[in-house]
XYZ file of C-alpha atoms in Angstrom:
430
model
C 119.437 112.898 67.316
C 117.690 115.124 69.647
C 114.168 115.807 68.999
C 113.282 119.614 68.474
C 110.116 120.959 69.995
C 107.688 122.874 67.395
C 105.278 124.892 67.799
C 102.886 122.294 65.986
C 103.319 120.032 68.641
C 100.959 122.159 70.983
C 98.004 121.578 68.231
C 96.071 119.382 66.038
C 96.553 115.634 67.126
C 99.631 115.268 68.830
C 97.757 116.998 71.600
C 95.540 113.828 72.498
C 98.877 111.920 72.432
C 100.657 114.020 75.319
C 99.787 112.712 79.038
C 99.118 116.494 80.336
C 95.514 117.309 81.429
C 93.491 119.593 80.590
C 93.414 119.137 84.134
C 79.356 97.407 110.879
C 82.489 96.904 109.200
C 81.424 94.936 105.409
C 84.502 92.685 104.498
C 85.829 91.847 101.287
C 83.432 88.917 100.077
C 85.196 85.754 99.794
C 84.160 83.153 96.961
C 84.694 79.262 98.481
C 85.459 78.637 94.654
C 88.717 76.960 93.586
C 92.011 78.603 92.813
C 91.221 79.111 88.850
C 88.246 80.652 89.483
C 88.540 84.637 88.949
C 86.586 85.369 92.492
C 89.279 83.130 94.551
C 92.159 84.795 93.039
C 91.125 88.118 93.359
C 88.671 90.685 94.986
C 85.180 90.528 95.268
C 84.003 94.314 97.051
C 80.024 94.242 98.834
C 77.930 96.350 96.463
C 77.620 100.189 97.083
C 74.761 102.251 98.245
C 74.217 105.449 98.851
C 75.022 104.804 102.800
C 78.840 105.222 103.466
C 79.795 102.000 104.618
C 82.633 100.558 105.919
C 85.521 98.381 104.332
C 87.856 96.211 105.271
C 90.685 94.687 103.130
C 90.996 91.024 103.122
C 92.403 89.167 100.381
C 92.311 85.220 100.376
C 94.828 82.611 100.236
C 94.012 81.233 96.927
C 94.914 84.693 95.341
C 98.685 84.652 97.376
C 98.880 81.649 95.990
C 97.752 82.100 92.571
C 100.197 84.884 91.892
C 103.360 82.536 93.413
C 102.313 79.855 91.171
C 102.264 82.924 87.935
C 105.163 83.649 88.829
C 107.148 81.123 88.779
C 106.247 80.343 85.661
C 106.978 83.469 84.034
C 108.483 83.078 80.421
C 111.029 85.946 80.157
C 112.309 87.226 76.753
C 115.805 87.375 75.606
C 118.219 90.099 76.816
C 117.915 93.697 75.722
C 120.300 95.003 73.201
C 121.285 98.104 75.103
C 123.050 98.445 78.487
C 120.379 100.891 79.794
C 116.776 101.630 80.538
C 115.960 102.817 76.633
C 114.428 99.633 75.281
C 112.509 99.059 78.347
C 112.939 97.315 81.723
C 116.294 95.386 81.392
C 116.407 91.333 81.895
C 118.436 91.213 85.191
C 116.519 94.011 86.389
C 112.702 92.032 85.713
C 114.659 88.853 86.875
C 115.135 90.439 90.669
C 111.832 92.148 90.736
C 109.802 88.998 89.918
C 111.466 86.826 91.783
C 111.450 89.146 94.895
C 107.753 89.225 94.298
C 107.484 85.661 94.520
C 109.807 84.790 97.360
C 110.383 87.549 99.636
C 106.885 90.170 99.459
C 104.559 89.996 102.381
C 101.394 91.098 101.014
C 99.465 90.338 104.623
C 101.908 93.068 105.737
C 100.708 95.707 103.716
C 96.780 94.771 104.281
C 97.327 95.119 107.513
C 99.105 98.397 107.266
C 96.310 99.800 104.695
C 93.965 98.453 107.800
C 95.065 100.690 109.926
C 93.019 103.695 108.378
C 89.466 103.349 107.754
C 88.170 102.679 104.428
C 84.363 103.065 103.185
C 83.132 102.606 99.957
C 79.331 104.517 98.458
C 77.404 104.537 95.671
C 77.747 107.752 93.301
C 76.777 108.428 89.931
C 76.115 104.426 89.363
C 79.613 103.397 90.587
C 80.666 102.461 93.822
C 83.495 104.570 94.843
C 86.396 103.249 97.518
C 87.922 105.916 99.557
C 89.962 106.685 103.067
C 88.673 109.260 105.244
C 91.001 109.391 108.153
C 89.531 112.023 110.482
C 92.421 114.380 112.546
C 91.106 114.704 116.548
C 91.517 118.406 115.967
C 88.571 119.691 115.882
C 90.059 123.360 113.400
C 91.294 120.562 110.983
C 90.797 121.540 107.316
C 89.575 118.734 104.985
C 91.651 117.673 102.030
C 90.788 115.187 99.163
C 94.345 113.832 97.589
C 93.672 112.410 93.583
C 96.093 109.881 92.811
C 96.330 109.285 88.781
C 97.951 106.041 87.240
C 99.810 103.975 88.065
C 99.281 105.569 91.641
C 96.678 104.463 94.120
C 96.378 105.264 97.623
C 99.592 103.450 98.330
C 101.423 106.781 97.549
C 99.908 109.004 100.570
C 99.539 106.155 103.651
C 103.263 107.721 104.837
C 101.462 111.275 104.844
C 98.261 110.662 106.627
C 99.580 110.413 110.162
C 101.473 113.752 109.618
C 98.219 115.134 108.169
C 95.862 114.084 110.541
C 97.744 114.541 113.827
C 100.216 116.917 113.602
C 101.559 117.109 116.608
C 102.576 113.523 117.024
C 104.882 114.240 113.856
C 106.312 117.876 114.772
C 103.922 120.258 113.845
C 101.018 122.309 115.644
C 97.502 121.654 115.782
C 96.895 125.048 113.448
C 98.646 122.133 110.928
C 95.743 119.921 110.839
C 93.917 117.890 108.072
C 91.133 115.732 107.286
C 92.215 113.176 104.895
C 89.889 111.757 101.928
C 91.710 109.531 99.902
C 89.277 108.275 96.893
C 90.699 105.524 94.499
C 89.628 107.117 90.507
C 86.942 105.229 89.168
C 88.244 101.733 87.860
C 91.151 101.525 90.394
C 91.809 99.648 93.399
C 88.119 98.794 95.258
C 86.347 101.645 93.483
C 83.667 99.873 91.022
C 84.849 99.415 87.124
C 82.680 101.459 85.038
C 80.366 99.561 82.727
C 79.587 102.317 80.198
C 82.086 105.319 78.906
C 82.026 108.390 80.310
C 83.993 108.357 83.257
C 86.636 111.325 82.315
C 87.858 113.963 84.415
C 85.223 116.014 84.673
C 82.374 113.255 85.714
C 84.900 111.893 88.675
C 85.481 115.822 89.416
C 82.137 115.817 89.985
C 81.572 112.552 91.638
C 84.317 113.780 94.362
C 81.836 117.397 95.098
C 78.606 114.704 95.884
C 81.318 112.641 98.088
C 82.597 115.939 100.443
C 78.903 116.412 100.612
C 77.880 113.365 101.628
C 80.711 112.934 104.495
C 79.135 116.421 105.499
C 82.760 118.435 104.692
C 81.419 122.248 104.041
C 84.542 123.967 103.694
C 87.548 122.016 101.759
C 90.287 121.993 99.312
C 91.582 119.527 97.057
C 95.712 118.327 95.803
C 96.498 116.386 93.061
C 99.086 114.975 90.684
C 99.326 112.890 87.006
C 95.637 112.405 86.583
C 94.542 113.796 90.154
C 96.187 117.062 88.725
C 93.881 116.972 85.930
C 90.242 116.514 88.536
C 92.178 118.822 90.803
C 91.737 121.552 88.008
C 88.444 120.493 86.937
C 87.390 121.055 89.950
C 88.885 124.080 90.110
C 86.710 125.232 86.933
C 83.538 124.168 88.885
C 84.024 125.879 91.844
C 81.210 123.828 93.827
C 80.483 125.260 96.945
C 82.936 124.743 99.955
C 85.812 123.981 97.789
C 88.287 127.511 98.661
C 91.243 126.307 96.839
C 93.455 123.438 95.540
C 96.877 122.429 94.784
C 98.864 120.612 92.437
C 102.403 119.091 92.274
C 101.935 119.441 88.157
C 100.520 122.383 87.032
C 98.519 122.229 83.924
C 99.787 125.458 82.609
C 101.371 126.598 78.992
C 101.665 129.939 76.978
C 99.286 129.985 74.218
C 102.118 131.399 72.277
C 105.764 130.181 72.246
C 107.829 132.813 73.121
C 110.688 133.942 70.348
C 113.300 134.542 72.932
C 112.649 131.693 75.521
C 114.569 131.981 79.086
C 116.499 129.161 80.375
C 113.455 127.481 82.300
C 110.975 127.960 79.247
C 113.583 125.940 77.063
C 113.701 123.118 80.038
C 110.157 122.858 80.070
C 109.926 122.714 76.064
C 112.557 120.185 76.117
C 111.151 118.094 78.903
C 107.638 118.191 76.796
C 109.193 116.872 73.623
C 111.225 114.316 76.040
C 107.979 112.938 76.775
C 105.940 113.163 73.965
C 108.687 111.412 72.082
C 110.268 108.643 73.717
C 108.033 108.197 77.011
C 104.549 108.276 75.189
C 104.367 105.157 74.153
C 102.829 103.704 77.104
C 99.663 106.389 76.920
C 99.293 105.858 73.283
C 98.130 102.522 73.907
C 96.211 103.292 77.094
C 94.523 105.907 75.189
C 93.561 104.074 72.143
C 93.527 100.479 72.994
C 92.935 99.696 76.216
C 91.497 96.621 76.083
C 93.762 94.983 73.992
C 96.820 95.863 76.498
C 94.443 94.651 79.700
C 94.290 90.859 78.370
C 98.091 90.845 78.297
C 98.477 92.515 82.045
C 95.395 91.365 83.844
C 96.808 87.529 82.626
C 100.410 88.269 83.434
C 101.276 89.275 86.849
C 104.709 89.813 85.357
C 103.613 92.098 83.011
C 101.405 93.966 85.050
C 104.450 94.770 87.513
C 107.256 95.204 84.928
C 104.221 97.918 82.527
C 104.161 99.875 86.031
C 107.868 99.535 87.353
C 108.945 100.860 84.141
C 107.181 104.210 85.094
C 109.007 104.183 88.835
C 112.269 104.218 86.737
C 111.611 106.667 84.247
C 109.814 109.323 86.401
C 111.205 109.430 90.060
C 114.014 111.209 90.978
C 116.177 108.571 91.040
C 120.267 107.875 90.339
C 119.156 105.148 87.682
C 117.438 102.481 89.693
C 114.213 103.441 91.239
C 114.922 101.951 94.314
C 116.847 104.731 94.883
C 113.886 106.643 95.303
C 111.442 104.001 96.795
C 111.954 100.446 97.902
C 110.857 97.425 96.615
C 108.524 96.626 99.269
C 106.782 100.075 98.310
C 106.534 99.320 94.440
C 104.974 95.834 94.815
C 102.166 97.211 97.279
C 101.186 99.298 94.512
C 101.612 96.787 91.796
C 100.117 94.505 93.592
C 97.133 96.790 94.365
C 96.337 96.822 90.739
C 97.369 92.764 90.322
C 94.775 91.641 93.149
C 92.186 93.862 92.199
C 92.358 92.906 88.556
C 92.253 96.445 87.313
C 94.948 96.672 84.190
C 92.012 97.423 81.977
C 89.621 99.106 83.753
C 92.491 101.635 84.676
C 94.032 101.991 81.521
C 90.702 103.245 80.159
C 91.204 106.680 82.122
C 93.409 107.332 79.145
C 90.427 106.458 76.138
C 87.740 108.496 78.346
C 90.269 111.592 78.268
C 91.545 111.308 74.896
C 88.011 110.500 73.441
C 86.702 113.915 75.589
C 89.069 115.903 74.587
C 90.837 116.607 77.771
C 94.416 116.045 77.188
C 96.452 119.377 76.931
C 99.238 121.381 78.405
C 96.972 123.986 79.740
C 94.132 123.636 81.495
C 93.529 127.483 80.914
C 92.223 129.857 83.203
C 91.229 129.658 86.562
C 90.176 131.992 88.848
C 89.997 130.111 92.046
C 92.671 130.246 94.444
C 95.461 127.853 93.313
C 98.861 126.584 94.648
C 101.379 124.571 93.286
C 104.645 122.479 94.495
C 107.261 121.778 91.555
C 109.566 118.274 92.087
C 112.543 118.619 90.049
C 112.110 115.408 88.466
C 108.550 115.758 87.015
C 107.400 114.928 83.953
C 106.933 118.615 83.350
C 107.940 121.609 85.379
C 106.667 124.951 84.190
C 108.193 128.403 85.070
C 106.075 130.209 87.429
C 105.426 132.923 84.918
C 103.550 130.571 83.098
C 101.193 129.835 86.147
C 100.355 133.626 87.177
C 99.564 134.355 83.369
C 96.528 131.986 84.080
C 96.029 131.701 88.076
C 95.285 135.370 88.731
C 94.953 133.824 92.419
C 98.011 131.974 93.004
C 98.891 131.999 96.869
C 101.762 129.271 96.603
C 104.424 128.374 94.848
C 107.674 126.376 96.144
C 109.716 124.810 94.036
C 111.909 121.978 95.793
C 115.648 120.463 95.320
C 114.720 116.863 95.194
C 111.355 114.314 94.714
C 109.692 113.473 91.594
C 106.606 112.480 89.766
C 104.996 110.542 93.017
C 105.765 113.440 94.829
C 103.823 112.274 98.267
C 105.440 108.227 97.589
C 108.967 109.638 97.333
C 109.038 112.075 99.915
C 106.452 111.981 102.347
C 108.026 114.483 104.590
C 108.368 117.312 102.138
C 105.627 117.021 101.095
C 103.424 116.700 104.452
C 105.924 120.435 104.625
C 104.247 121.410 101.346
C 100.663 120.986 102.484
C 101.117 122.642 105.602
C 102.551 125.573 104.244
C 100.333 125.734 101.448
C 97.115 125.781 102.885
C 98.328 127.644 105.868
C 97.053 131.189 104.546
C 93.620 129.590 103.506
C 92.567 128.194 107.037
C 91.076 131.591 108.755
């Protein structure tokens, strides 16, 4: 039976259960220890300071081999009881994955690839904070910070920041350039795991104005999607000084009233909501409320951790059934394997508690006055009308919304999107 969308489910607790915001070169150290110890099979980042220092990715052996040996012993469950996605990732379909992961996946490959953009980590707020910041030889280029949200990293934008940064090797004009900063969320990838709560939105928001500061960036704006969305808007709200405008690929917007007599996109968008508040929430109830208890299981499984995030490729790219018809395997294990090596299941998952616990899951993020833009994927989790955007942005400058691409909007289609930011930003450059 199809599940009805109420009014209701806009107030009172559901709305903490819905995933819509309210908006020298230091190497990796390597421990000599043996293969079961947790600092051989994973990595151990140099401590932050305030300088911005350099980073380099390098993973040891032991860890490669540490995840082969996981693998193969992987204990699957029986077969699913359905001949689709509903109950979950299906048997044949976990089968291939793992097994690719195990035999086929060049993780020295992608290291080397992420190597070829310089990565820095510094000390803000108490954490150490990983980031890209791939400078364009234009010397007109406008600087950008991307927020990735979970189970993103900055896996999903390396395809975009050649484009970005120098334009004219990839078709466009000089006028098109960026600065790219690319900052892993607090608890992912080789940022620092927080040791103390805190660390929702609107602290990392905040944590990203002292980082533009600090790489000396006076005038900038800021994109985001999934949780980047939500400190894309925050930051919005603060307005610090030198950020002119931002962008989102899912806008935080919502009527404070439904409307009796909804038009044909209003009813999408309420349908879509209840799609995902009903059947597709399970995964951020737990994140949200338990986090802990679902890291053991992932950080210990490296099955687990890639089948909890491949799940998500499946159900929210725009994709014929399979999500490697919207990205290939090679693409999906970087990223999974980002979070595997790093050992960040629980650290991550607690972006959902902080939220929930502050309050800051909603459909709307409410007003905003500064200047705001927004590209709409077809397959989204949740695709607002436009109307619903200019009854809140009073300064909307963009809107676009595209025939194909979904939820990892940059990881799916790179181009378009590299099209999106150019265009976008293109009136706010003078």
């Amino acid at each position: 039976m199809q599940k009805k969308f109420r009014s209701s489910d806009l107030n009172g607790p559901s709305r903490r259960e819905l995933f819509l915001l309210a908006a020298g070169v230091a190497s990796a150290a390597i421990a000599g220890a043996p293969a079961a110890d947790a600092q051989a099979t994973s990595f151990v980042v140099p401590p932050a300071t305030e300088a911005v220092s350099p980073f380099r990715i390098s993973l040891p052996q032991t860890a490669i081999d540490d995840l082969r040996h996981r693998l193969a012993s992987t204990r699957y469950p029986e077969r699913e009881t359905v001949g689709d996605w509903t109950q979950g990732v299906p048997l044949d379909k976990a089968r291939v994955l793992i097994e690719y992961w195990r035999d086929r996946y060049d993780w020295r490959r992608f290291e080397a690839r992420a190597n070829s953009v310089p990565h820095f980590r510094t000390r803000i707020d108490g954490l150490g904070i990983h980031f890209i910041h791939a400078r364009s030889s234009h010397a007109n280029a406008l600087p950008i910070i991307f927020t990735h949200g979970w189970p993103g990293s900055f896996v999903e934008f390396m395809e975009v920041i050649g484009p970005l940064t120098e334009p004219t090797v990839f078709g466009g004009s000089a006028d098109d350039a960026f600065h790219v900063i690319i900052p892993s969320l607090p608890g992912f990838a080789f940022s620092d795991k927080p040791s103390e709560t805190g660390w929702d939105v609107e602290r990392t928001a905040k944590a990203w104005v002292t980082l533009m500061q600090r790489l000396g960036h006076e005038r900038w704006v800021a994109q985001g999607g999934d949780w980047g969305s939500g400190v894309t808007h925050t930051l919005a709200h603060l307005r610090p000084p030198g950020l002119i405008a931002t962008h989102v690929n899912w806008p935080f917007v919502f009527p404070p009233k439904l409307p009796e007599s909804p038009t044909p996109a209003e009813k999408r968008a309420f349908e879509r909501a209840a799609w995902f508040q009903g059947e597709q929430s399970g995964y951020f109830r737990e994140q949200g409320t338990r986090p802990q208890t679902i890291g053991y299981a992932i950080a210990d499984s490296a099955a687990g951790q890639a089948l909890w995030i491949y799940e998500k490729f499946q159900a929210w790219t725009d994709n014929r059934g399979n999500p490697e018809d919207a990205l290939s395997i090679d693409a999906m294990l970087d990223d999974i394997s980002l979070y595997w090596f790093t050992n960040t299941a629980a650290s991550s998952a607690r972006i959902y508690w902080e939220n929930t616990q502050s309050g800051r899951v909603s459909f709307s993020q409410g007003h905003i006055e500064l200047p705001m833009a927004a590209s709409i994927f077809p397959r989204e989790i949740f695709c607002p009308p436009k109307e619903w955007a200019e009854a809140l942005w009073p300064n909307l400058f963009y809107w676009n919304e595209l025939d194909k691409g979904g939820h990892f909007a940059a990881f799916e289609q790179p181009q378009l999107f590299v099209g999106e930011m150019r265009n976008a930003f293109k009136s706010r450059r003078g």
